[in-house]
Coordinates of C-alpha atoms and ligand atoms in Angstrom, one line a residue:
M82 CA 98.8 -46.6 0.5
S83 CA 99.8 -42.8 0.7
G84 CA 102.9 -43.2 2.8
H85 CA 102.0 -39.9 4.7
N86 CA 101.5 -41.5 7.6
T87 CA 105.2 -41.9 7.9
S88 CA 105.0 -37.9 8.0
E89 CA 103.5 -34.7 9.5
P90 CA 99.7 -34.3 7.9
A91 CA 99.9 -31.9 4.8
F92 CA 97.7 -29.6 6.8
S93 CA 98.3 -28.7 10.5
R94 CA 94.6 -27.5 11.3
P95 CA 91.5 -29.9 10.0
L96 CA 89.6 -28.3 6.6
H97 CA 86.0 -29.3 6.9
V98 CA 83.9 -30.2 4.6
G99 CA 80.6 -27.8 5.6
A100 CA 83.0 -25.1 7.9
P101 CA 80.4 -22.1 8.4
N102 CA 80.5 -19.6 6.6
V103 CA 80.7 -16.3 8.6
P104 CA 81.6 -13.2 6.4
S105 CA 81.1 -10.7 8.6
R106 CA 81.7 -11.2 12.1
A107 CA 81.5 -7.6 12.9
R108 CA 77.8 -7.1 11.6
F109 CA 76.6 -10.1 13.7
L110 CA 78.0 -8.8 16.4
E111 CA 76.1 -5.3 16.1
L112 CA 72.6 -7.0 15.5
V113 CA 73.1 -9.2 18.2
D114 CA 74.0 -5.8 20.3
Q115 CA 70.8 -4.9 18.7
V116 CA 68.7 -7.7 19.6
L117 CA 69.9 -7.5 23.2
D118 CA 69.2 -3.9 23.4
A119 CA 65.8 -4.4 22.1
N120 CA 65.2 -7.3 24.8
W121 CA 63.2 -9.0 22.1
L122 CA 64.6 -12.6 21.7
T123 CA 62.3 -14.5 19.6
N124 CA 58.6 -14.7 18.7
D125 CA 58.1 -13.4 15.6
G126 CA 60.8 -10.4 16.4
P127 CA 61.9 -7.7 14.1
L128 CA 65.0 -9.4 12.6
V129 CA 63.0 -12.4 12.0
R130 CA 60.7 -10.4 9.9
E131 CA 63.0 -8.3 8.4
L132 CA 64.8 -11.2 7.1
E133 CA 61.9 -12.8 5.6
T134 CA 61.6 -9.7 3.3
S135 CA 65.0 -9.5 2.1
I136 CA 65.2 -13.4 1.4
A137 CA 61.7 -13.0 -0.4
A138 CA 63.1 -10.2 -2.6
H139 CA 66.0 -11.6 -2.9
L140 CA 64.8 -14.9 -4.4
G141 CA 62.0 -12.9 -6.0
L142 CA 59.0 -14.5 -4.1
R143 CA 56.1 -13.6 -2.2
H144 CA 56.3 -15.8 0.7
C145 CA 59.3 -16.5 3.1
V146 CA 58.4 -18.0 6.2
L147 CA 61.2 -18.7 8.7
V148 CA 61.6 -21.7 11.0
C149 CA 64.1 -23.3 13.4
N150 CA 65.6 -25.4 11.0
G151 CA 65.2 -27.3 7.6
T152 CA 64.2 -30.6 9.2
V153 CA 61.0 -28.7 11.0
A154 CA 60.5 -26.6 7.7
L155 CA 60.2 -29.9 5.7
E156 CA 57.4 -31.4 8.5
I157 CA 55.7 -28.3 8.7
A158 CA 55.2 -27.9 4.9
A159 CA 54.4 -31.8 4.7
R160 CA 51.8 -31.0 7.0
C161 CA 50.2 -28.2 5.8
L162 CA 49.9 -29.3 2.4
G163 CA 48.0 -32.4 4.1
L164 CA 50.4 -34.8 2.8
Q165 CA 49.7 -38.4 3.6
G166 CA 50.2 -42.0 2.7
E167 CA 53.1 -42.4 0.8
V168 CA 55.7 -39.4 -0.9
I169 CA 58.1 -40.5 -3.7
I170 CA 61.6 -39.1 -3.1
P171 CA 65.0 -39.6 -3.9
S172 CA 67.1 -42.0 -1.6
L173 CA 70.5 -40.1 -2.9
T174 CA 70.0 -36.7 -0.1
F175 CA 70.4 -36.1 3.6
V176 CA 68.4 -38.3 6.0
A177 CA 66.6 -35.5 6.9
T178 CA 64.3 -36.1 3.7
A179 CA 63.1 -39.1 4.8
G180 CA 63.1 -38.7 8.4
A181 CA 60.9 -35.8 8.1
L182 CA 58.2 -37.6 6.5
E183 CA 58.3 -40.8 8.5
W184 CA 58.2 -38.7 11.6
L185 CA 54.8 -37.4 10.0
G186 CA 53.4 -41.4 9.4
I187 CA 54.1 -40.6 5.7
K188 CA 55.7 -43.4 4.3
P189 CA 58.8 -42.5 1.6
V190 CA 59.2 -44.4 -1.2
F191 CA 62.5 -44.1 -2.7
C192 CA 63.3 -43.5 -6.3
D193 CA 66.4 -43.7 -8.0
V194 CA 68.5 -40.5 -9.6
D195 CA 69.6 -39.3 -13.0
P196 CA 73.3 -40.3 -12.9
R197 CA 73.7 -37.5 -15.1
T198 CA 72.1 -34.5 -12.7
Y199 CA 72.2 -36.9 -9.0
C200 CA 68.3 -35.4 -9.0
I201 CA 65.5 -37.7 -8.9
D202 CA 64.6 -39.5 -12.1
P203 CA 61.5 -38.6 -13.7
A204 CA 61.8 -41.7 -15.9
E205 CA 61.6 -43.3 -12.5
I206 CA 59.0 -41.8 -10.7
E207 CA 55.8 -43.4 -12.8
R208 CA 56.3 -46.8 -11.7
L209 CA 56.3 -46.2 -8.1
V210 CA 52.9 -44.0 -8.0
T211 CA 50.4 -46.2 -6.0
P212 CA 46.5 -45.2 -5.2
K213 CA 48.3 -44.3 -1.6
T214 CA 51.1 -41.7 -3.4
T215 CA 50.0 -38.2 -2.2
A216 CA 53.7 -36.6 -3.3
I217 CA 56.4 -36.1 -5.0
L218 CA 59.5 -34.5 -3.0
G219 CA 62.3 -33.6 -5.1
V220 CA 65.7 -32.9 -3.9
H221 CA 68.1 -30.2 -5.5
L222 CA 71.1 -31.9 -4.6
F223 CA 74.5 -30.3 -4.0
G224 CA 72.6 -27.1 -5.5
R225 CA 71.3 -28.5 -8.7
P226 CA 68.0 -28.6 -9.9
C227 CA 65.8 -31.2 -10.4
D228 CA 63.9 -31.5 -13.8
A229 CA 61.1 -29.2 -12.6
D230 CA 59.2 -29.4 -15.9
A231 CA 59.3 -33.3 -16.1
L232 CA 58.2 -33.6 -12.1
T233 CA 55.4 -31.1 -12.8
R234 CA 53.9 -33.2 -16.1
I235 CA 54.3 -36.0 -13.9
A236 CA 52.5 -34.8 -11.0
E237 CA 49.9 -32.9 -12.9
R238 CA 49.1 -36.6 -14.6
H239 CA 48.3 -38.3 -11.4
G240 CA 47.3 -35.5 -9.3
L241 CA 49.8 -35.2 -7.1
T242 CA 51.2 -32.7 -5.0
L243 CA 54.9 -31.4 -6.0
L244 CA 57.3 -29.8 -3.3
F245 CA 61.0 -29.6 -2.9
D246 CA 63.7 -29.8 -0.7
A247 CA 65.6 -26.9 -1.6
A248 CA 68.3 -27.5 1.4
H249 CA 71.3 -27.0 -0.7
A250 CA 70.2 -24.3 -3.2
F251 CA 70.2 -21.4 -1.7
G252 CA 70.9 -18.5 -4.0
C253 CA 70.5 -21.1 -7.6
S254 CA 68.8 -21.2 -10.1
A255 CA 67.1 -23.1 -12.7
G256 CA 66.0 -21.7 -16.1
G257 CA 66.8 -18.3 -15.2
R258 CA 64.5 -18.4 -11.9
M259 CA 65.7 -18.1 -8.7
I260 CA 65.1 -21.5 -7.0
G261 CA 62.2 -21.0 -4.1
G262 CA 59.1 -20.6 -6.0
L263 CA 58.7 -24.1 -7.8
G264 CA 56.1 -26.6 -7.0
A265 CA 53.6 -26.0 -4.3
C266 CA 56.6 -24.8 -2.3
E267 CA 60.1 -25.2 -1.4
V268 CA 62.2 -26.0 1.8
F269 CA 65.3 -24.3 2.9
S270 CA 67.9 -25.2 5.2
F271 CA 70.1 -22.5 6.7
H272 CA 72.3 -24.7 9.1
A273 CA 75.8 -23.8 10.1
T274 CA 77.0 -26.0 7.0
K275 CA 75.3 -24.3 4.2
F276 CA 76.0 -21.8 2.1
F277 CA 73.8 -18.8 3.7
N278 CA 73.4 -19.9 7.3
T279 CA 71.7 -18.5 10.6
I280 CA 73.3 -21.2 12.7
E281 CA 70.2 -23.2 13.2
G282 CA 67.2 -22.7 10.9
G283 CA 65.1 -23.3 7.6
A284 CA 62.1 -21.8 5.7
V285 CA 59.1 -22.5 3.8
T286 CA 59.0 -20.5 0.6
T287 CA 56.0 -19.9 -1.5
N288 CA 53.6 -18.0 -3.6
D289 CA 50.6 -19.4 -2.5
P290 CA 49.6 -17.0 0.4
D291 CA 47.0 -19.3 2.0
L292 CA 49.8 -22.1 2.5
A293 CA 52.2 -19.4 3.8
H294 CA 49.3 -18.0 6.1
R295 CA 49.2 -22.0 7.2
V296 CA 53.0 -22.5 8.0
R297 CA 52.8 -19.2 9.9
L298 CA 50.5 -20.5 12.2
A299 CA 51.8 -24.1 12.5
R300 CA 55.1 -22.9 13.1
N301 CA 53.8 -21.0 16.6
F302 CA 51.7 -23.3 18.0
G303 CA 48.5 -22.4 15.5
F304 CA 48.3 -18.8 17.2
E305 CA 46.7 -16.2 15.2
N306 CA 45.5 -13.0 17.1
G307 CA 45.8 -14.1 20.4
S308 CA 43.9 -17.7 19.7
V309 CA 44.6 -21.3 18.8
R310 CA 43.3 -21.7 15.2
A311 CA 45.0 -25.0 14.2
L312 CA 47.2 -27.5 15.1
G313 CA 51.0 -26.0 15.5
I314 CA 53.8 -26.9 17.2
N315 CA 57.4 -24.4 18.3
G316 CA 59.0 -24.5 14.9
K317 CA 59.8 -20.1 15.3
M318 CA 63.5 -18.9 14.7
N319 CA 64.9 -16.8 17.0
E320 CA 66.3 -13.4 16.8
V321 CA 70.2 -14.0 17.2
C322 CA 69.6 -16.7 14.1
A323 CA 68.1 -13.8 12.4
A324 CA 71.2 -11.8 13.0
M325 CA 73.2 -14.0 11.6
G326 CA 71.3 -14.6 8.5
L327 CA 70.9 -10.9 7.8
S328 CA 74.6 -10.2 8.3
N329 CA 75.4 -13.1 5.9
L330 CA 73.1 -11.9 3.2
E331 CA 74.5 -9.0 3.3
A332 CA 77.9 -10.3 3.0
L333 CA 76.5 -13.2 0.6
Q334 CA 78.2 -12.1 -2.7
T335 CA 82.1 -12.4 -0.7
V336 CA 80.7 -15.8 -0.3
V337 CA 79.8 -17.0 -3.8
E338 CA 82.9 -15.5 -5.5
C339 CA 85.3 -17.6 -3.2
N340 CA 83.2 -20.6 -3.9
R341 CA 83.2 -19.9 -7.5
R342 CA 87.1 -19.2 -7.4
N343 CA 87.7 -22.7 -5.4
Y344 CA 85.5 -24.7 -7.7
G345 CA 87.5 -23.2 -10.2
I346 CA 90.7 -24.6 -8.9
Y347 CA 89.5 -27.5 -8.1
R348 CA 88.4 -28.2 -12.2
E349 CA 91.9 -27.2 -13.5
G350 CA 93.4 -29.2 -11.1
F351 CA 91.6 -32.4 -12.0
S352 CA 91.1 -31.5 -15.5
D353 CA 93.7 -34.1 -16.8
L354 CA 93.4 -36.3 -13.7
P355 CA 92.0 -39.8 -14.9
G356 CA 89.3 -40.9 -12.8
I357 CA 88.3 -38.0 -11.1
R358 CA 85.0 -37.0 -12.7
L359 CA 84.3 -33.5 -10.9
M360 CA 80.4 -32.6 -10.6
E361 CA 79.9 -29.8 -13.4
Y362 CA 77.9 -26.6 -12.8
D363 CA 75.6 -25.0 -15.7
D364 CA 77.4 -21.5 -15.8
S365 CA 74.5 -19.7 -17.3
E366 CA 72.5 -20.2 -14.2
K367 CA 73.2 -18.9 -10.8
N368 CA 75.2 -21.5 -8.5
N369 CA 76.4 -21.2 -4.8
Y370 CA 79.0 -23.5 -5.4
Q371 CA 78.9 -25.1 -2.2
Y372 CA 79.5 -28.3 -3.0
V373 CA 82.8 -29.6 -4.8
V374 CA 81.6 -33.0 -5.4
A375 CA 83.6 -35.4 -7.6
E376 CA 83.0 -39.2 -8.6
V377 CA 86.2 -41.4 -8.2
L378 CA 86.3 -43.9 -11.1
P379 CA 88.0 -46.9 -11.4
E380 CA 90.9 -45.6 -13.7
F381 CA 91.6 -43.7 -10.3
G382 CA 93.4 -46.6 -9.1
Q383 CA 92.2 -46.1 -5.5
T384 CA 88.7 -46.6 -4.4
R385 CA 86.7 -43.0 -3.1
D386 CA 87.1 -44.5 0.6
Q387 CA 90.7 -45.3 0.0
L388 CA 91.0 -41.6 -1.0
V389 CA 88.9 -40.3 1.8
E390 CA 91.1 -42.2 4.3
S391 CA 94.1 -40.9 2.4
L392 CA 92.8 -37.3 2.7
H393 CA 92.0 -37.6 6.2
R394 CA 95.7 -38.4 7.2
D395 CA 96.4 -35.5 5.9
N396 CA 93.7 -33.2 7.5
V397 CA 91.5 -33.0 4.9
L398 CA 88.0 -34.2 5.9
A399 CA 86.6 -34.9 2.8
R400 CA 83.1 -36.6 3.3
S401 CA 81.2 -39.3 1.3
Y402 CA 78.0 -37.5 0.9
F403 CA 75.5 -39.0 1.2
A404 CA 76.3 -42.3 1.2
P405 CA 74.5 -44.7 2.2
G406 CA 71.2 -44.0 0.5
C407 CA 68.1 -43.0 2.9
H408 CA 66.9 -46.6 2.0
A409 CA 70.2 -48.5 3.6
V410 CA 69.7 -46.7 7.1
E411 CA 67.3 -47.4 10.2
P412 CA 63.8 -47.7 10.2
F413 CA 63.6 -48.1 6.3
C414 CA 65.9 -50.9 5.9
S415 CA 64.4 -52.6 8.3
D416 CA 60.6 -52.2 6.7
P417 CA 60.5 -54.9 4.5
A418 CA 58.1 -53.2 1.8
C419 CA 61.1 -51.5 1.4
N420 CA 62.9 -52.9 -1.1
P421 CA 63.9 -50.4 -3.7
E422 CA 66.3 -51.1 -6.9
L423 CA 68.2 -47.9 -7.4
P424 CA 71.2 -49.2 -9.8
H425 CA 72.6 -45.4 -9.7
T426 CA 72.2 -44.5 -6.4
L427 CA 74.3 -47.4 -5.2
G428 CA 77.0 -46.7 -7.7
L429 CA 76.9 -43.0 -6.8
C430 CA 77.0 -43.8 -2.9
E431 CA 80.4 -45.7 -3.7
R432 CA 82.1 -43.2 -5.9
L433 CA 81.0 -39.9 -4.6
V434 CA 83.2 -37.7 -2.6
T435 CA 82.9 -33.9 -1.4
F436 CA 85.5 -31.8 -0.7
P437 CA 86.0 -28.6 1.3
T438 CA 85.1 -25.5 0.3
G439 CA 83.8 -22.3 1.5
T440 CA 85.2 -18.7 2.9
R441 CA 87.8 -20.7 5.1
V442 CA 89.6 -22.6 2.4
S443 CA 92.0 -20.5 0.5
A444 CA 93.1 -20.4 -3.2
E445 CA 96.4 -22.4 -1.8
D446 CA 94.6 -24.7 0.3
V447 CA 93.2 -25.9 -2.7
L448 CA 95.8 -26.3 -4.9
K449 CA 97.1 -28.3 -2.1
I450 CA 94.3 -30.5 -1.9
T451 CA 94.2 -31.0 -5.5
A452 CA 97.9 -32.0 -5.3
L453 CA 97.2 -34.6 -2.6
V454 CA 94.4 -36.0 -4.7
R455 CA 96.8 -36.6 -7.6
A456 CA 99.6 -38.0 -5.2
A457 CA 96.6 -40.4 -4.4
G458 CA 95.9 -41.3 -8.0
P459 CA 96.9 -43.3 -10.7
E460 CA 100.6 -41.5 -10.7
H461 CA 100.8 -42.6 -7.2
S462 CA 99.9 -45.9 -7.6
R463 CA 102.3 -46.6 -10.3
S464 CA 105.1 -45.6 -7.9
D465 CA 104.3 -47.2 -5.4
G466 CA 106.4 -49.8 -5.5
D467 CA 109.3 -47.8 -5.8
G468 CA 109.0 -46.6 -2.3
D469 CA 109.4 -42.8 -3.4
H470 CA 106.8 -41.6 -1.5
E471 CA 108.4 -38.1 -1.1
A472 CA 108.2 -37.5 -4.8
S473 CA 104.5 -37.6 -4.4
R474 CA 104.4 -35.1 -1.7
P475 CA 102.0 -32.3 -2.2
K476 CA 104.5 -29.5 -1.3
A477 CA 106.4 -30.2 -4.4
R478 CA 103.3 -30.0 -6.6
A479 CA 101.3 -27.4 -5.0
R480 CA 103.9 -24.8 -4.9
Ligands
T4K674 N1 67.6 -31.8 3.5 C1 69.0 -32.0 2.9 C2 68.9 -32.2 1.8 C3 70.1 -31.7 3.9 O1 71.2 -31.6 3.4 C4 69.7 -31.3 5.4 C5 70.5 -31.0 6.3 C6 68.4 -31.1 5.6 C7 67.2 -31.2 4.6 C8 67.9 -30.7 6.9 O2 68.0 -29.6 7.2 P1 68.3 -29.2 8.9 O3 67.2 -29.6 9.9 O4 69.5 -29.5 9.1 O5 68.7 -27.2 8.9 C9 75.1 -31.8 8.6 C10 74.2 -30.7 8.7 O6 73.8 -31.0 10.1 C11 72.8 -30.6 8.0 O7 72.0 -29.7 8.2 C12 72.9 -30.8 6.2 N2 71.9 -30.9 5.7 C13 73.8 -32.0 6.2 C14 74.5 -32.2 4.8 O8 75.1 -31.9 7.4 P2 76.4 -33.8 9.4 O9 75.6 -35.1 10.4 O10 77.4 -34.2 8.1 O11 77.0 -33.0 10.6 P3 78.5 -33.0 11.3 O12 78.0 -32.5 12.6 O13 78.9 -34.5 10.7 O14 79.1 -31.7 10.4 C15 79.4 -31.7 9.1 C16 80.6 -30.6 8.4 O15 80.5 -29.7 9.1 C17 81.6 -31.4 9.3 O16 82.8 -31.5 8.2 C18 82.2 -30.7 10.6 C19 81.8 -29.2 9.9 N3 81.4 -28.2 10.5 C20 80.0 -28.3 11.2 C21 79.4 -27.5 12.0 C22 78.2 -27.5 12.5 C23 81.8 -27.0 11.2 O17 82.8 -27.1 10.4 N4 81.5 -26.4 11.8 C24 80.3 -26.3 12.8 O18 79.6 -25.5 13.5 O19 75.2 -33.3 8.9

């Protein structure tokens, strides 16, 4: 479609969605040296403790318990909250949200999303509540907050636990308060691809001291003061991961500024482009701008998949997060009882595209990417018959 395959890709190196942000390599290496000097590598080490205190302060909440990744954080949270039976979640999320529940023998019940927020639609939840339902698990998809007030009202009305998968939402606020303290607890992922990363890592955050205590026991085999007091697993974060976290937290502002700048250039570049509807952030809130997501609409003249294919030829490795929805992958799709009606989820799974951003993507790179998208869009479709491919080459437009 683009005609680019006859020439060199626009980028000589691949531009990944989710390329890690490591804003302070020198500080990370200094802290790793400190870890090696202390010869204390894991098991509730000093850097893990320091990072827990710093994150709790950063988010303005009482307890942050670090764990080895976001999936295990979800599992520990669900277990410590006593969830069982059925839990209502959106299907439009990374598969770990559903997988963590299924792993514990809890059935995820898939709910549609609000097409404006991409988050679980409160209006759709109540018809999914059954006597087996124990909780609602909202996902702040792409860092934009769920409607926590509406979800709280529904949870209270039905006596359900409310918790959040905040994997995408570190550094974001909802109603002026930092995400992390909503519901019974919130769960973060600090995977390498996230806005704030500890290489692999995650956290359970809460203002409930009893829950925080249970989570601490659960992540360390159930040990307390040398005795096993509860069922636990090994969910500990190690000191090198904590070193990455501490160095990244100190330089977090650099990453936000870079992401905000890139997002602004994308917004400008797509502002008058028919068929590309960029996901908006509420600028009155704190945002991490880590996800540059757009819907590819029919007016664009090419499908989302065609656009992604064309960008890949130019080394822009755009992603179609999070297609297909969780309900459409194993083991959920093979469960005859799992046959949800999710019109908005299905539509978004066909339309959503995520573009590269982060500290490895320069302003010039973003200009070039927007030019490539424009070249693949309606203008290009019109000139397709002319064979005038060079006229749509991005260099001419990106300047
Ligand atoms: N809940 C939600 C809503 C989540 O999004 C996630 C994780 C979780 C829970 C679970 O948290 P964790 O247990 O993972 O902490 C990636 C990540 O592995 C995953 O953490 C993340 N969500 C998900 C959205 O993205 P994939 O399958 O897309 O990974 P992969 O290998 O295709 O890499 C993603 C992109 O990042 C590629 O464009 C390549 C790039 N990349 C990746 C790595 C690791 C790099 O450029 N450098 C790197 O070092 O899942």
